[in-house]
PDB file of C-alpha atoms in Angstrom:
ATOM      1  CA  UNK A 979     -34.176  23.762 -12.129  1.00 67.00           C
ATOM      2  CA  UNK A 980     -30.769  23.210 -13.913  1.00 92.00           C
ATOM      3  CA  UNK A 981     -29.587  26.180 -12.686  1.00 94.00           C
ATOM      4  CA  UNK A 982     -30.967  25.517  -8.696  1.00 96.00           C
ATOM      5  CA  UNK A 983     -29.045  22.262  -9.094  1.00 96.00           C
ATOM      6  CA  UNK A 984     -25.816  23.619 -10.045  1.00 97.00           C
ATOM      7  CA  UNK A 985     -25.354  26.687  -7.332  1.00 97.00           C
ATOM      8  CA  UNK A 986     -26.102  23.944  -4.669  1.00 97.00           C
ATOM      9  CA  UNK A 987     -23.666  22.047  -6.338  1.00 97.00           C
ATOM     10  CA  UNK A 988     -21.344  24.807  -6.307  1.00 98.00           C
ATOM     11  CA  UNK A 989     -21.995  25.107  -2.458  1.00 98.00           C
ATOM     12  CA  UNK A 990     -21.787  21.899  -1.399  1.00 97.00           C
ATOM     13  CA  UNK A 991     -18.333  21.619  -3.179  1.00 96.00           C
ATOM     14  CA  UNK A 992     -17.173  24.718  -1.701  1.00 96.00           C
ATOM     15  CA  UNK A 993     -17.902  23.619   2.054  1.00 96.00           C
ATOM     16  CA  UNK A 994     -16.290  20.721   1.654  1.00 95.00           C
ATOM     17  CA  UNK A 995     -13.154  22.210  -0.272  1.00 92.00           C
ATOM     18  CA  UNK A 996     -12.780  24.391   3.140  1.00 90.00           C
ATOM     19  CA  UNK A 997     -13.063  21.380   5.229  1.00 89.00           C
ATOM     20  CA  UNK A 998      -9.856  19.628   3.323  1.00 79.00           C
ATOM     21  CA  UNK A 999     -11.829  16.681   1.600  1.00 81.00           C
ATOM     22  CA  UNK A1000     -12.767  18.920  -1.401  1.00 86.00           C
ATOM     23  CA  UNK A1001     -10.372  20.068  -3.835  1.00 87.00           C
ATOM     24  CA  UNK A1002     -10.044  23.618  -5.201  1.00 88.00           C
ATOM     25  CA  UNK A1003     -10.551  21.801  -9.273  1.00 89.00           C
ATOM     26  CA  UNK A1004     -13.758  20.639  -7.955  1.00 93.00           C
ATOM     27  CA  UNK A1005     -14.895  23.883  -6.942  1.00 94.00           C
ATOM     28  CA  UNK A1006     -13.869  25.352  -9.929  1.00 93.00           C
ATOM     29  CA  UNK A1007     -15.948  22.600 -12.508  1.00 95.00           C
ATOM     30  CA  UNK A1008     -18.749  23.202 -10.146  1.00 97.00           C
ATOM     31  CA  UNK A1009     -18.262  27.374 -11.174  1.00 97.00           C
ATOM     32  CA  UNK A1010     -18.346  25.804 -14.754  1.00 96.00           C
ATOM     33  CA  UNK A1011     -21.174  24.113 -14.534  1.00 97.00           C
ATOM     34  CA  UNK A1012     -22.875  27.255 -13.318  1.00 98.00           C
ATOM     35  CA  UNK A1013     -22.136  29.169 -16.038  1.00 97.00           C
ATOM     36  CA  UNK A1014     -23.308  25.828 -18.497  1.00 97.00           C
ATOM     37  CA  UNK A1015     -26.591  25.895 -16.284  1.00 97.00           C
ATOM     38  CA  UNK A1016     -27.207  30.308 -17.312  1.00 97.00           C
ATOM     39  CA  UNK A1017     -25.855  31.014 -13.448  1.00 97.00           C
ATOM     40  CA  UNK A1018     -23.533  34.058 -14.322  1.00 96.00           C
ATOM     41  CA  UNK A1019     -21.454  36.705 -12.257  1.00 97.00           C
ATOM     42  CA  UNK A1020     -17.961  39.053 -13.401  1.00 97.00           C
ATOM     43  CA  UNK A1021     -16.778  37.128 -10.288  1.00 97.00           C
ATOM     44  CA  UNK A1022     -18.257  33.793 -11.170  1.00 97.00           C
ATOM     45  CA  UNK A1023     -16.547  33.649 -14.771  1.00 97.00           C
ATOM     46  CA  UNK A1024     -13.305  34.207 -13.418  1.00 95.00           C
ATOM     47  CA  UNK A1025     -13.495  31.869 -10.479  1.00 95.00           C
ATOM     48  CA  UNK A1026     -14.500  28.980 -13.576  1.00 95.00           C
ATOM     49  CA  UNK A1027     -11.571  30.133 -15.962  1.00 92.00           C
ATOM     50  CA  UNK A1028      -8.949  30.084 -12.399  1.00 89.00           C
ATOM     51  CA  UNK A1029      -5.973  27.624 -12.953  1.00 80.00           C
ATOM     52  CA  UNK A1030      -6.441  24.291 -11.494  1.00 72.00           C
ATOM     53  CA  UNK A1031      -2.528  23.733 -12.154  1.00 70.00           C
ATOM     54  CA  UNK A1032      -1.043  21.592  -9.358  1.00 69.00           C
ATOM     55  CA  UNK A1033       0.034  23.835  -6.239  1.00 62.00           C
ATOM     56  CA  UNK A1034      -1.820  27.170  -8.129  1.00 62.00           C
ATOM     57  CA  UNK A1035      -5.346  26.189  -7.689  1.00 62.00           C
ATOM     58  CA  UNK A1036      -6.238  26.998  -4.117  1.00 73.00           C
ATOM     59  CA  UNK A1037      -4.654  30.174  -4.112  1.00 75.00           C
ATOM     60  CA  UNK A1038      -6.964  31.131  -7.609  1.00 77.00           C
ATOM     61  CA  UNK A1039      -9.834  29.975  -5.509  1.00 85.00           C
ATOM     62  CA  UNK A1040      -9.135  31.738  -2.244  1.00 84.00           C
ATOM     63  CA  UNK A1041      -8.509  34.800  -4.356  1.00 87.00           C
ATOM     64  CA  UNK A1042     -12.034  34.240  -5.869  1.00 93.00           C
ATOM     65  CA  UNK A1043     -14.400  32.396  -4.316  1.00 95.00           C
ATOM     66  CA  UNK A1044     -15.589  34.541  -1.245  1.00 95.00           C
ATOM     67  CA  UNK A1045     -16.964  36.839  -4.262  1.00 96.00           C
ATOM     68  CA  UNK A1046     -18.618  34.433  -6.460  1.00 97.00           C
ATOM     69  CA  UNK A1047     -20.409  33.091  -3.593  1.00 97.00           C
ATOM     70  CA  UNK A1048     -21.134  36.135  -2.311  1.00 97.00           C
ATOM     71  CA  UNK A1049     -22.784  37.750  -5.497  1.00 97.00           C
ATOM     72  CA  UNK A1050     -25.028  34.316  -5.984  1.00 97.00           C
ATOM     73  CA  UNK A1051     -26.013  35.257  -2.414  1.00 97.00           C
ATOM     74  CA  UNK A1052     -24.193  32.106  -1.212  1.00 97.00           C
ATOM     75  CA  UNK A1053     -22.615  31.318   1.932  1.00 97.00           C
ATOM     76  CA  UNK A1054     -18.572  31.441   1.837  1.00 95.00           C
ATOM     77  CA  UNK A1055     -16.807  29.422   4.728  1.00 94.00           C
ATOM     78  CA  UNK A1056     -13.026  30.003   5.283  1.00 91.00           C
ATOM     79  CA  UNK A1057     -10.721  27.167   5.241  1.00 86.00           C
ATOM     80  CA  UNK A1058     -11.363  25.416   8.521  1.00 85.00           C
ATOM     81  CA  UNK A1059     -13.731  28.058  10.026  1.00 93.00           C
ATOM     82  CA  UNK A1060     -15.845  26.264  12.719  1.00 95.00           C
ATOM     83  CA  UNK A1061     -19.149  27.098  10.697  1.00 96.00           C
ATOM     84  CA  UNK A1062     -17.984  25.285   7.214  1.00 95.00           C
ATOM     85  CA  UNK A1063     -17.030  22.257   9.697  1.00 96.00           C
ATOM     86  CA  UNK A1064     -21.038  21.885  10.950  1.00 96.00           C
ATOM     87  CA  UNK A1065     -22.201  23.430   7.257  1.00 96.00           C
ATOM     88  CA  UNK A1066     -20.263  20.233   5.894  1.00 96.00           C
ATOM     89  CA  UNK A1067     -21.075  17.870   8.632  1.00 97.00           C
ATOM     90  CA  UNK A1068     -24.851  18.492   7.587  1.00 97.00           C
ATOM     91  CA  UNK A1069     -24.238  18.568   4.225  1.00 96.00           C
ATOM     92  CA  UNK A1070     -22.340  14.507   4.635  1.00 97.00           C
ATOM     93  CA  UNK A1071     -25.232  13.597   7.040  1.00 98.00           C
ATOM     94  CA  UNK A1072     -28.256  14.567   4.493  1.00 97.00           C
ATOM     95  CA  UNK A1073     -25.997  12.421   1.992  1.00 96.00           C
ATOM     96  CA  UNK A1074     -26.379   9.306   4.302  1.00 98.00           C
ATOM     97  CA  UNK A1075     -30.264  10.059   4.794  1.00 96.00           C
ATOM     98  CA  UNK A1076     -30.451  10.065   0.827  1.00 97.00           C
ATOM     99  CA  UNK A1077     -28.707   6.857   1.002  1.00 97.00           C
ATOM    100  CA  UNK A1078     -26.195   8.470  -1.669  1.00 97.00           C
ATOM    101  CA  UNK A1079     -23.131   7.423   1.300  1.00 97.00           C
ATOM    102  CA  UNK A1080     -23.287   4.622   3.423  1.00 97.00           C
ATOM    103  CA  UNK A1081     -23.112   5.068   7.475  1.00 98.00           C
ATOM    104  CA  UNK A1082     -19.102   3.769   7.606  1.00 97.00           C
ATOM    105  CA  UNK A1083     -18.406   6.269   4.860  1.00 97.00           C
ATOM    106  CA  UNK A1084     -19.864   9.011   7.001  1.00 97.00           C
ATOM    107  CA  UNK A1085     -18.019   8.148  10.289  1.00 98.00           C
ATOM    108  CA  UNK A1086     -14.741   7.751   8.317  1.00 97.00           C
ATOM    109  CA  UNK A1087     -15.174  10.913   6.668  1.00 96.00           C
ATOM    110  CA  UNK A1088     -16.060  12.757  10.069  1.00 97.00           C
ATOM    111  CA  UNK A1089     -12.775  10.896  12.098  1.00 96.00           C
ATOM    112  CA  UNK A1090     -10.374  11.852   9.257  1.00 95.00           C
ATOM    113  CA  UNK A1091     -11.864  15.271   8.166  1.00 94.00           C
ATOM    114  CA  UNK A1092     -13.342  17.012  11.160  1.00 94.00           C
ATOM    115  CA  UNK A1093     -11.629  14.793  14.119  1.00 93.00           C
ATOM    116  CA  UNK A1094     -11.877  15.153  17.874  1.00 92.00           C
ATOM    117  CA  UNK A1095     -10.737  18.654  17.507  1.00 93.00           C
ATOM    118  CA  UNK A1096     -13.450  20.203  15.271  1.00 92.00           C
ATOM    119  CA  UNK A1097     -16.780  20.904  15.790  1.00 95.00           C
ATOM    120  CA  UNK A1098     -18.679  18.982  18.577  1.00 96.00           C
ATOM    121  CA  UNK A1099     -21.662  18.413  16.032  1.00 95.00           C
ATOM    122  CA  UNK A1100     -19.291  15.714  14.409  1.00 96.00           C
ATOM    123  CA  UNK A1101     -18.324  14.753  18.261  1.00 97.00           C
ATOM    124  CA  UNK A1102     -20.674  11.487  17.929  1.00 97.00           C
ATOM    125  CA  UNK A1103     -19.816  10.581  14.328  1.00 98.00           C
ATOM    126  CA  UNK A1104     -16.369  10.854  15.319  1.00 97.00           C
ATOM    127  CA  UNK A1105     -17.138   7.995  18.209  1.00 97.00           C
ATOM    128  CA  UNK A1106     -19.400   5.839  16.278  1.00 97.00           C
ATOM    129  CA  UNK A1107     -16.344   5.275  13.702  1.00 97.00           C
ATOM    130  CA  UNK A1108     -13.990   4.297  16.746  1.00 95.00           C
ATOM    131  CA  UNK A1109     -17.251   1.858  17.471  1.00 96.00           C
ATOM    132  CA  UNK A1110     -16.938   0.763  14.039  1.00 96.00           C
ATOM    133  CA  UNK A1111     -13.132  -0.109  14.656  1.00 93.00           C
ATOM    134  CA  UNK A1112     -13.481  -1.879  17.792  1.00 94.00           C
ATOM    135  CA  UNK A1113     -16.611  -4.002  16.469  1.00 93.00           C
ATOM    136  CA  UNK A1114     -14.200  -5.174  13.069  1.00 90.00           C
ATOM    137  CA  UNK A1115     -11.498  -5.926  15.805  1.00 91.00           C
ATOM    138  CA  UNK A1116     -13.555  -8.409  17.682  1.00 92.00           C
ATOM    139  CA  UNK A1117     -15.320  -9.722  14.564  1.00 87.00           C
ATOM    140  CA  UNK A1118     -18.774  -8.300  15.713  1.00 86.00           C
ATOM    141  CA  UNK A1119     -21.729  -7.087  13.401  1.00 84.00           C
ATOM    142  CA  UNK A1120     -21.797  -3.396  12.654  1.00 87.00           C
ATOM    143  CA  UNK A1121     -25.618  -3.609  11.868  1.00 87.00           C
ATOM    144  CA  UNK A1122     -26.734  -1.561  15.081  1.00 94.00           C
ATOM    145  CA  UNK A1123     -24.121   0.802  14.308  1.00 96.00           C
ATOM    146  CA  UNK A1124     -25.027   1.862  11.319  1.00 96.00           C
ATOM    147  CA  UNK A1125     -28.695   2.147  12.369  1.00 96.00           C
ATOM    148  CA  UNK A1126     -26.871   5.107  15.811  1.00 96.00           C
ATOM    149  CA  UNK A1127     -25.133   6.948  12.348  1.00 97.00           C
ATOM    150  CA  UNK A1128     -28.558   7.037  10.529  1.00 97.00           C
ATOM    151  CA  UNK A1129     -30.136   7.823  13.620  1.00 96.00           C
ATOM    152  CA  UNK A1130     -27.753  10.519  14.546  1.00 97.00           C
ATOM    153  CA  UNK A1131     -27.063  11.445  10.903  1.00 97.00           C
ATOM    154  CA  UNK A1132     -31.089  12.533  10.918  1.00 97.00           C
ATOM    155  CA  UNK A1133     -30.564  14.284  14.381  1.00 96.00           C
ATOM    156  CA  UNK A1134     -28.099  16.172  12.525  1.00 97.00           C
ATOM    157  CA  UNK A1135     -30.275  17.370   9.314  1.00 95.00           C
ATOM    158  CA  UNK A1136     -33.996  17.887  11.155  1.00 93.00           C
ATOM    159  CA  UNK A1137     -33.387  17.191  14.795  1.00 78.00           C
ATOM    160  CA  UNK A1138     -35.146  14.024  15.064  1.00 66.00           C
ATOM    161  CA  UNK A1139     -33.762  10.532  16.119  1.00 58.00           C
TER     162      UNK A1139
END
């Protein structure tokens, strides 16, 4: 189970290092604690010993990642590919579901990350945290707001409202 838990960790930080929130030293501890956990690859051990010096650390992980991921039979997303935008967009929206984020973190995180520009599964999100603006403007509750992200955050993860 250890080992389960620590490849989705290693994942989940790698989606979200290719959407821009993520950083490449996150990626990398996550390829460390793989290799803690008995998760092992050649490509893996390099991609948790790459240098996570400032301004060095996402060209280590571009140079390694597609091939760690890859040989844990992974999914690698390039740096602001359409598919890691809706891989993380699901990945933020099960966190709200779990309760482990809170709805305003969600929209925030979808306006500053994925934007009007990016993937129209984040087109809503995007909307609900210009809702969330307008309601702190004029002093009004956010309470049914948050219950459209959960509601739409669920949409996003099984397709149900």
């Amino acid at each position: 189970m250890l080992a389960h838990a620590a490849l989705a960790r290693l994942q989940e930080t790698a989606v979200l290092w290719s959407t821009g929130p993520g950083t490449a030293a996150q990626v990398i501890e996550a390829a460390c604690d793989c290799l803690v956990a008995g998760v092992d690859s050649p490509t893996l051990r390099i991609l948790a010993g790459a240098s996570c010096a400032k301004g060095e650390e996402s060209d280590e992980l571009r140079r390694w990642l597609e091939g760690a991921l890859t040989e844990l039979s992974l999914t690698y997303y390039p740096q602001g590919s359409r598919a890691g935008e809706e891989a993380a967009v699901r990945l933020m929206a099960r966190r709200v579901v779990a309760g482990e984020i809170t709805p305003r973190e969600l929209t925030v995180w979808a306006y500053l990350h994925i934007t009007w520009d990016g993937t129209p599964l984040a087109a809503e999100l995007v909307a609900l945290e210009n809702t969330y603006e307008y309601a702190e403007a004029v002093r009004d509750t956010t309470t049914d707001i948050d219950a459209d992200v959960i509601a739409e955050a669920r949409h996003l993860v099984d397709g149900r409202r």
